[in-house]
Coordinates of C-alpha atoms and ligand atoms in Angstrom, one line a residue:
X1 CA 0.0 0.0 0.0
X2 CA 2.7 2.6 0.8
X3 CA 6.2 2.7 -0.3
X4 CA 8.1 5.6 1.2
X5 CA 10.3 6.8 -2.3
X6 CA 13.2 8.3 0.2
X7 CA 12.9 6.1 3.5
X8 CA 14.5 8.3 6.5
X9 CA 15.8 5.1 7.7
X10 CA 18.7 3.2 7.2
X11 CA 17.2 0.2 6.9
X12 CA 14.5 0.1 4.6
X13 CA 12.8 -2.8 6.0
X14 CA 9.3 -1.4 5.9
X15 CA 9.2 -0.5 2.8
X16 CA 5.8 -2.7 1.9
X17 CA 2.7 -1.4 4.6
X18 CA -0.5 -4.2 5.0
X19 CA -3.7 -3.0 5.1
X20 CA -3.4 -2.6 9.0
X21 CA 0.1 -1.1 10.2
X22 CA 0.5 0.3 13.6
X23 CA 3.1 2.1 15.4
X24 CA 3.4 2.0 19.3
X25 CA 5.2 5.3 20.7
X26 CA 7.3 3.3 23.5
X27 CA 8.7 4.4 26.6
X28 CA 11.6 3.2 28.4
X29 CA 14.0 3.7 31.4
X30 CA 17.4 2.0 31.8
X31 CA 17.3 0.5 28.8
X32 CA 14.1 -1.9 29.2
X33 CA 10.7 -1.3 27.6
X34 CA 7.8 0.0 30.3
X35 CA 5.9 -2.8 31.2
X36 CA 3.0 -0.4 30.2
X37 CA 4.2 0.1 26.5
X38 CA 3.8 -3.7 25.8
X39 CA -0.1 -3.5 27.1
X40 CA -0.4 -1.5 23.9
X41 CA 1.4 -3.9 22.0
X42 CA -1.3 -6.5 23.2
X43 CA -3.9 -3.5 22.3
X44 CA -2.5 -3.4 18.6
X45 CA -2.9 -7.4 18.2
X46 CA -6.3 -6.9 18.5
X47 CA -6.9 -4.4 15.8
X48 CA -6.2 -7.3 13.5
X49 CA -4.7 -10.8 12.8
X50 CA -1.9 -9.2 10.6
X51 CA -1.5 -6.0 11.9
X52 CA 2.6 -5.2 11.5
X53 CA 3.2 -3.7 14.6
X54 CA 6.3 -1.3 14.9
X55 CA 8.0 0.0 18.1
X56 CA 9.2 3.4 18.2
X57 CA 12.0 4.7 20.9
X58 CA 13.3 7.7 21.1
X59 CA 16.3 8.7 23.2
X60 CA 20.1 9.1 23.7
X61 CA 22.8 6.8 23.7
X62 CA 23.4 3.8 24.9
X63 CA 19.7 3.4 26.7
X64 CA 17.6 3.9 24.0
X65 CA 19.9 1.3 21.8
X66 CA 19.5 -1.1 25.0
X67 CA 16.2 -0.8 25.3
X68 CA 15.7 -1.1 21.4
X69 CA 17.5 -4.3 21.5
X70 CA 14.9 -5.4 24.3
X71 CA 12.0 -4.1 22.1
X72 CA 13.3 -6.3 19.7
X73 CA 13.0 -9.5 21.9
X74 CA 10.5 -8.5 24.8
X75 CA 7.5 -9.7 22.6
X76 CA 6.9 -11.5 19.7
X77 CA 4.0 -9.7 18.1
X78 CA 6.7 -6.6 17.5
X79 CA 7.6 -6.7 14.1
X80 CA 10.1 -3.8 13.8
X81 CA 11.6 -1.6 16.3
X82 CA 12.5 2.0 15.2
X83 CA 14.8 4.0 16.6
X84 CA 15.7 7.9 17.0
X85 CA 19.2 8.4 18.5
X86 CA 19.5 11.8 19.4
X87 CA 20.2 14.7 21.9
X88 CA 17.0 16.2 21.1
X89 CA 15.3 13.1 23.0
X90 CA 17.5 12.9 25.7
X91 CA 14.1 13.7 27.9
X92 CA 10.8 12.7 27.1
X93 CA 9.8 16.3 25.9
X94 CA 6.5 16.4 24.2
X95 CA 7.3 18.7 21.2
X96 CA 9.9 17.2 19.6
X97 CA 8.5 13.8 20.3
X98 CA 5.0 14.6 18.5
X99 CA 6.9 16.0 15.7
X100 CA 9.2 12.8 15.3
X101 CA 5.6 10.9 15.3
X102 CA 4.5 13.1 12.3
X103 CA 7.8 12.3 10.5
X104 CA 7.6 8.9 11.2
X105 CA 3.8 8.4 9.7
X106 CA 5.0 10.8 7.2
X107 CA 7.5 7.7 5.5
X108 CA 5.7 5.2 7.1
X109 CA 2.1 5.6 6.4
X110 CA 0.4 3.7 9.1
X111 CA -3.2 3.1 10.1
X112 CA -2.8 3.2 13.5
X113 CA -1.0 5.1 15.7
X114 CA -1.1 3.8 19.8
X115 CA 0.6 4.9 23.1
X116 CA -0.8 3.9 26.3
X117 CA -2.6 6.3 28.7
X118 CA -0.1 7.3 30.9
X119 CA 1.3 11.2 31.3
X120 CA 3.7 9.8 28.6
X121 CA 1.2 9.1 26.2
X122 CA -1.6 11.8 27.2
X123 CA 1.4 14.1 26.8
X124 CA 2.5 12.8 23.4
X125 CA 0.0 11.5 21.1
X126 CA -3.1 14.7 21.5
X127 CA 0.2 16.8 20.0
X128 CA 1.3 14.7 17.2
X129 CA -2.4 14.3 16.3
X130 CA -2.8 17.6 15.9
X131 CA 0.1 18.0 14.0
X132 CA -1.1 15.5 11.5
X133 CA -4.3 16.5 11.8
X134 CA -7.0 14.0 13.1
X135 CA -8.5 13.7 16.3
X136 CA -7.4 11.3 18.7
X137 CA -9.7 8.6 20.8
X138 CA -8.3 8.2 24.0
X139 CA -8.5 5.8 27.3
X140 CA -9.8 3.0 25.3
X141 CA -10.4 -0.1 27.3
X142 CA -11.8 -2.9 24.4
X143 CA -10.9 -3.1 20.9
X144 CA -13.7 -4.8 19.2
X145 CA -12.6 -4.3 15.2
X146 CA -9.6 -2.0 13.2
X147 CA -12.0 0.9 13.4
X148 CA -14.6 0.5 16.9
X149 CA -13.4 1.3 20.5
X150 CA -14.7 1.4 23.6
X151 CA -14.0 4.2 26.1
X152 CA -15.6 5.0 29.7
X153 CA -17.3 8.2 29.9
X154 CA -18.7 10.0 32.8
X155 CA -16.1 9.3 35.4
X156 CA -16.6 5.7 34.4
X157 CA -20.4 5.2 34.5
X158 CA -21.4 4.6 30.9
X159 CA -19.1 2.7 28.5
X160 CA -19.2 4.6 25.1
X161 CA -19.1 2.5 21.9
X162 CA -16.8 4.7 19.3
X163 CA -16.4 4.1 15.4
X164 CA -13.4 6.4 14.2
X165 CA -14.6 7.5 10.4
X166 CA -11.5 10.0 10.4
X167 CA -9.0 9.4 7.8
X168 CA -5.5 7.7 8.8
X169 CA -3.8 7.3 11.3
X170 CA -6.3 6.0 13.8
X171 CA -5.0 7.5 16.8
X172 CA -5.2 5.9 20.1
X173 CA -4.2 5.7 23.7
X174 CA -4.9 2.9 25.6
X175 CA -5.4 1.9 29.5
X176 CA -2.6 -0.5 30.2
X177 CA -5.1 -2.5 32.8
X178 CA -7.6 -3.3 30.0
X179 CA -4.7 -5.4 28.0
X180 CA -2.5 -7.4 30.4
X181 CA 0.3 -8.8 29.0
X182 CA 0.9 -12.5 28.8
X183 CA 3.8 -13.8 30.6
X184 CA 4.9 -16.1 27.8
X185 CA 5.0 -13.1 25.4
X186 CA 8.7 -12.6 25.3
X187 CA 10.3 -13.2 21.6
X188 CA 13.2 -15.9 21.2
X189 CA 16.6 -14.2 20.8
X190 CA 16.9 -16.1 17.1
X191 CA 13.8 -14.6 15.6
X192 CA 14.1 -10.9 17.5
X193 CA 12.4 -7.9 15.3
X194 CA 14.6 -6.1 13.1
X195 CA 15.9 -2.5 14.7
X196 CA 15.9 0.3 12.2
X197 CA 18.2 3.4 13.3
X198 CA 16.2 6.8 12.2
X199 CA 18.7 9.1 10.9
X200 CA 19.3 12.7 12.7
X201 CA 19.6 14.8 9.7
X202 CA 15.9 14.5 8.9
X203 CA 15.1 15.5 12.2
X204 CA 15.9 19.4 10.8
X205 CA 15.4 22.9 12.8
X206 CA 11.9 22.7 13.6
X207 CA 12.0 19.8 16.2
X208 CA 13.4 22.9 18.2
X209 CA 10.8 23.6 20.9
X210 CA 9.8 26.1 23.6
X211 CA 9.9 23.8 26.3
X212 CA 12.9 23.2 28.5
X213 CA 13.7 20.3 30.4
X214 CA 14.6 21.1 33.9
X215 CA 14.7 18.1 36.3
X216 CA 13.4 14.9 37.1
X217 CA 12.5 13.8 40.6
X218 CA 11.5 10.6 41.9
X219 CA 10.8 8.3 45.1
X220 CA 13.4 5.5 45.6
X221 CA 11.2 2.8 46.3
X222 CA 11.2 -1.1 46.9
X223 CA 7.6 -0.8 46.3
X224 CA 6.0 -1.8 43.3
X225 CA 5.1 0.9 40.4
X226 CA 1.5 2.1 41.2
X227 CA 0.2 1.2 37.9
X228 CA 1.1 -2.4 37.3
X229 CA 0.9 -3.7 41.2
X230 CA -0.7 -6.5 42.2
X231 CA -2.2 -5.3 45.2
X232 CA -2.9 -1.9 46.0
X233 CA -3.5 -0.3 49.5
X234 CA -5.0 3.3 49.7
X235 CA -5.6 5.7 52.4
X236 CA -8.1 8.4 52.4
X237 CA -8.5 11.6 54.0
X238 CA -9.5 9.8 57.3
X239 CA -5.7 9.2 58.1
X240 CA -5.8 12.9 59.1
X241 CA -2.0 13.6 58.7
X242 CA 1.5 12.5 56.7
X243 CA 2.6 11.1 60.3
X244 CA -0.7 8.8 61.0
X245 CA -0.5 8.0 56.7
X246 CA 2.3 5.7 57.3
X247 CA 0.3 3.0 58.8
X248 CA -0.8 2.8 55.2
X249 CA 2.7 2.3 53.7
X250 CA 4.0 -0.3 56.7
X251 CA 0.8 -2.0 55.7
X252 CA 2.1 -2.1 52.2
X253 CA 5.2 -3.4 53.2
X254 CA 4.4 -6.5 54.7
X255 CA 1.5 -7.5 52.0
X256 CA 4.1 -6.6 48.9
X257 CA 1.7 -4.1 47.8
X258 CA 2.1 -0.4 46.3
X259 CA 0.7 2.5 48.2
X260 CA -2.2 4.8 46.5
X261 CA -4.0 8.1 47.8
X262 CA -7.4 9.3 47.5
X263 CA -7.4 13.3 46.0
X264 CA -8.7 14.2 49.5
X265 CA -5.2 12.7 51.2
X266 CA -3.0 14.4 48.2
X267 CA -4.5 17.6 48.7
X268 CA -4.2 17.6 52.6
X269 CA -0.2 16.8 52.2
X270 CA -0.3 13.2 53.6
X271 CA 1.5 11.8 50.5
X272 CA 2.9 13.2 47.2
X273 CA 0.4 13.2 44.3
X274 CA 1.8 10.5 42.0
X275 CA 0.0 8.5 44.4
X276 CA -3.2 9.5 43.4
X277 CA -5.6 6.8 41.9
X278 CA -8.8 7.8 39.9
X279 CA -10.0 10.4 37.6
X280 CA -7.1 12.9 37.4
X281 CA -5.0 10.3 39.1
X282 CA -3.7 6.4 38.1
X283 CA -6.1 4.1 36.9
X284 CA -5.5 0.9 38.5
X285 CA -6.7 -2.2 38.3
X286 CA -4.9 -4.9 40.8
X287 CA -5.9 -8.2 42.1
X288 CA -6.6 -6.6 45.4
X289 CA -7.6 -3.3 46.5
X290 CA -7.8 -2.2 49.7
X291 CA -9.4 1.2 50.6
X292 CA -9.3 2.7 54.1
X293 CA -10.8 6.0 55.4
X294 CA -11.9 6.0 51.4
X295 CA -15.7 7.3 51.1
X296 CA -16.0 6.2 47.7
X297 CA -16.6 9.5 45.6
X298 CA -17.0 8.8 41.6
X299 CA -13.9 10.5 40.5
X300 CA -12.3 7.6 43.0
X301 CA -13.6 5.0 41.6
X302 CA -13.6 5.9 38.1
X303 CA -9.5 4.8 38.6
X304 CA -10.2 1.3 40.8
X305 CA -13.7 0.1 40.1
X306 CA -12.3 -2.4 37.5
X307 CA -10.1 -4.0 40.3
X308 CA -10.3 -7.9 40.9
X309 CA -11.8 -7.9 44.5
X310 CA -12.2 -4.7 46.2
X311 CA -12.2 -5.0 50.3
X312 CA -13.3 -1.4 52.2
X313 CA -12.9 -0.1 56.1
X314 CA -15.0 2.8 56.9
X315 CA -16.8 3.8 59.8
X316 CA -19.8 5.1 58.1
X317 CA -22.0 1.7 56.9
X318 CA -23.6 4.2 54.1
X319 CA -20.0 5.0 52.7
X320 CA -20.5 4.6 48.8
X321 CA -17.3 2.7 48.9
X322 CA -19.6 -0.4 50.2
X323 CA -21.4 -0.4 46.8
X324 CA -18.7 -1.3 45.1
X325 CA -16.7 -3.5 47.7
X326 CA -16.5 -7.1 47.6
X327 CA -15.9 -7.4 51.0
X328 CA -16.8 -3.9 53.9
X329 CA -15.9 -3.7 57.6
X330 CA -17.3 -1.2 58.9
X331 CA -15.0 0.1 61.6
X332 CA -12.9 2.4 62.5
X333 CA -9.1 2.0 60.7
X334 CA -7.1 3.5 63.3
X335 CA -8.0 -0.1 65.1
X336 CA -8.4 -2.2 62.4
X337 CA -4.8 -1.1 60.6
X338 CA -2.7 -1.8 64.1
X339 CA -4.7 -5.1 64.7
X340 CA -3.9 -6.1 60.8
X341 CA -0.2 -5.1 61.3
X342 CA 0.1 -7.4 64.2
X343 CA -1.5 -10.3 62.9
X344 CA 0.5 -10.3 59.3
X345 CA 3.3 -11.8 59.4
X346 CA 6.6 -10.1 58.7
X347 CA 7.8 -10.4 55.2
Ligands
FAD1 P1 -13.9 11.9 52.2 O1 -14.8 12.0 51.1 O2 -13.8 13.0 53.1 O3 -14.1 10.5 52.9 C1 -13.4 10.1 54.1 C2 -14.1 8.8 54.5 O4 -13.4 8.3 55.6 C3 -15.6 8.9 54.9 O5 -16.3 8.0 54.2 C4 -15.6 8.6 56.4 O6 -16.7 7.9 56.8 C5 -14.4 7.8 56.5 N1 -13.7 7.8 57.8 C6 -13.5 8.9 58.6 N2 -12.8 8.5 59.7 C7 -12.6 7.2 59.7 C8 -12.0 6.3 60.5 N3 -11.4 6.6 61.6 N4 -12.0 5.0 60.1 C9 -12.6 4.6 59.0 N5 -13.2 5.4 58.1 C10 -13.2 6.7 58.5 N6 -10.7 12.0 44.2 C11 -9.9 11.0 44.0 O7 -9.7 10.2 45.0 N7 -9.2 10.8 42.8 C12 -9.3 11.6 41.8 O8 -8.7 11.4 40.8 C13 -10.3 12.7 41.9 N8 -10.5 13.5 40.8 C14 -11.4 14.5 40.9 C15 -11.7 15.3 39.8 C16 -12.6 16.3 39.9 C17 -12.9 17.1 38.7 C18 -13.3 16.5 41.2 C19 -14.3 17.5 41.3 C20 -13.0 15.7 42.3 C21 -12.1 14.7 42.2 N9 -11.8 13.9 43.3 C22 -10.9 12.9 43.1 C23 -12.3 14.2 44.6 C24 -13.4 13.3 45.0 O9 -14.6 14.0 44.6 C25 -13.5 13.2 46.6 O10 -13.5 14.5 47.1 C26 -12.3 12.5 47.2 O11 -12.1 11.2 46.5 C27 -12.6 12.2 48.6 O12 -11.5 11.6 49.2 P2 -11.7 10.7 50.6 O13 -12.6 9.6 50.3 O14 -10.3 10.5 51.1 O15 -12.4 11.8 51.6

């Protein structure tokens, strides 16, 4: 269907498109794919049987090649990994990013462009659909054909059936805890995709851009990543301060769990707000959730309600929480956290 006459790659190993192409913006750190990049990987399989799905990385270095090379192995439904090596992608800065997506679809002529729906993606994908000038559907949780989506709407009440009639790309992003990603995913080393090298002199003036990197911060943590845990304990306003919200993160601890926050506790100061889980926070959607002091507003459970079993401690018996909860105690968490503590035992 498409073949680029002067590819900007220096392989030109995509030079044939199929009917259904897609090309999965990926995000990595210390040289390994997200775990949250492959869930759109899984997403893509969906959109057809044959889809050709293509990995792009952008970065600096040595990472980006590592992580390339682990795109090229880290599941077997990757077809071609494509990289940009450059010092204008030594961040993750939106601009240049959205404009290497537009040269990219430019030679490459896809039909579906896909990130997931994390700040990476929300941040990336609305740009570079602007720039080539469709409009993007967004937090889609089932792919039921190359062209029809579904996406929540209302905080998560109503599921909304979409059929994209826009020209190509189809542009996407994807919740990460709609499409899990198989354990035995992982390519063998002998058939790993082939890794095409994008080269810097196309990238030209205009990926210059008016926003400036300045620092990256981050909790060191044994605890696992918010967004992929298996089991997630959260803590509400009801914890009244940082000092008392650390029962919540002991409690983590010992069950192995990540720690979330309801807006309530991030706005009070108990805990940073890249712990937040719901609307304008994570969406998660862990084995186990575990919500104390939580009263259960809509905008929280728009990012938890699709967790496996949901348990609840609240004192109040009419908390909304319960509606949702598999299993409620109503009672009061500053005795029910202790009495937990002491009966788990140490990890
Ligand atoms: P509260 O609603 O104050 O509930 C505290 C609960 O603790 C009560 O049910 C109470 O009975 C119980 N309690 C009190 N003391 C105890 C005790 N000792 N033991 C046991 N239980 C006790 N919120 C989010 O969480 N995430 C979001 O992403 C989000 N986005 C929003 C977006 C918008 C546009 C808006 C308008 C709001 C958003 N909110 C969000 C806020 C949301 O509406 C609620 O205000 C918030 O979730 C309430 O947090 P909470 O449950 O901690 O506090």
């Amino acid at each position: 269907l498409f073949a680029p006459s002067s590819s900007p790659f220096s392989k030109s190993s995509f030079s044939v498109q199929r009917l259904i192409s897609t090309l999965v913006l990926g995000e990595h750190e210390g040289g390994s794919i997200k775990a949250q990049s492959l869930s759109a990987v899984v997403a893509a399989k969906l959109l057809g049987e044959d889809n050709s799905i293509s990995m792009l990385l952008a970065g600096s270095g040595p990472s980006v090649q590592e992580a390339a090379t682990h795109a090229a192995s880290c599941h077997s439904s990757i077809s071609q990994v494509i990289v940009a090596d450059s010092d204008k992608f030594t961040y993750p800065v939106a601009e240049p990013w959205a404009k290497l997506v537009q040269l990219i679809q430019q030679k490459g002529g896809y039909s579906h462009i896909m990130a997931t729906s994390g700040s990476f993606g929300k941040n990336i994908l609305p740009r570079a659909a602007a720039l080539l000038d469709v409009s993007p559907i967004t937090d889609v949780i089932e792919i039921s054909g190359p062209q029809l989506f579904v996406r929540p709407i209302y905080a998560g009440n109503a599921l909304c059936t979409v059929r994209y009639t826009g020209s190509a790309p189809c542009m996407l992003t994807v919740r990460s805890t709609s499409f899990p990603v198989p354990l035995t995913s992982a390519n063998s080393k002998s058939d790993a995709a082939p890794i095409s090298q994008v080269d810097p002199s196309t990238f030209g003036e205009d990926m210059v851009c008016k926003s400036k990197y300045l620092n990256h911060t981050s909790q060191d943590s044994e605890r696992p990543d918010l967004g992929n845990a298996r089991i997630v304990v959260t803590g509400g306003r009801a914890l009244k301060s940082a000092e008392n919200f650390k029962m919540i993160e002991k409690l983590a601890e010992k069950l192995g769990a990540a720690v979330g926050a309801t807006r309530a506790a991030v706005d009070a100061g108990f805990v940073p707000n890249e712990l937040q889980v719901g609307q304008t926070g994570k969406i998660v959607a862990p084995e186990l959730y575990m919500a104390f002091g939580v009263s259960g507003a809509i905008q929280h459970l728009a990012g938890m309600r699709d967790s496996k079993v949901i348990v609840a401690v609240n004192k109040d018996a009419d908390a909304p929480i319960f509606q949702v909860a598999d299993y409620g105690l109503v009672g009061d968490l500053f005795e029910v956290i202790p009495e937990l503590l002491e009966k788990l035992p140490e990890k």
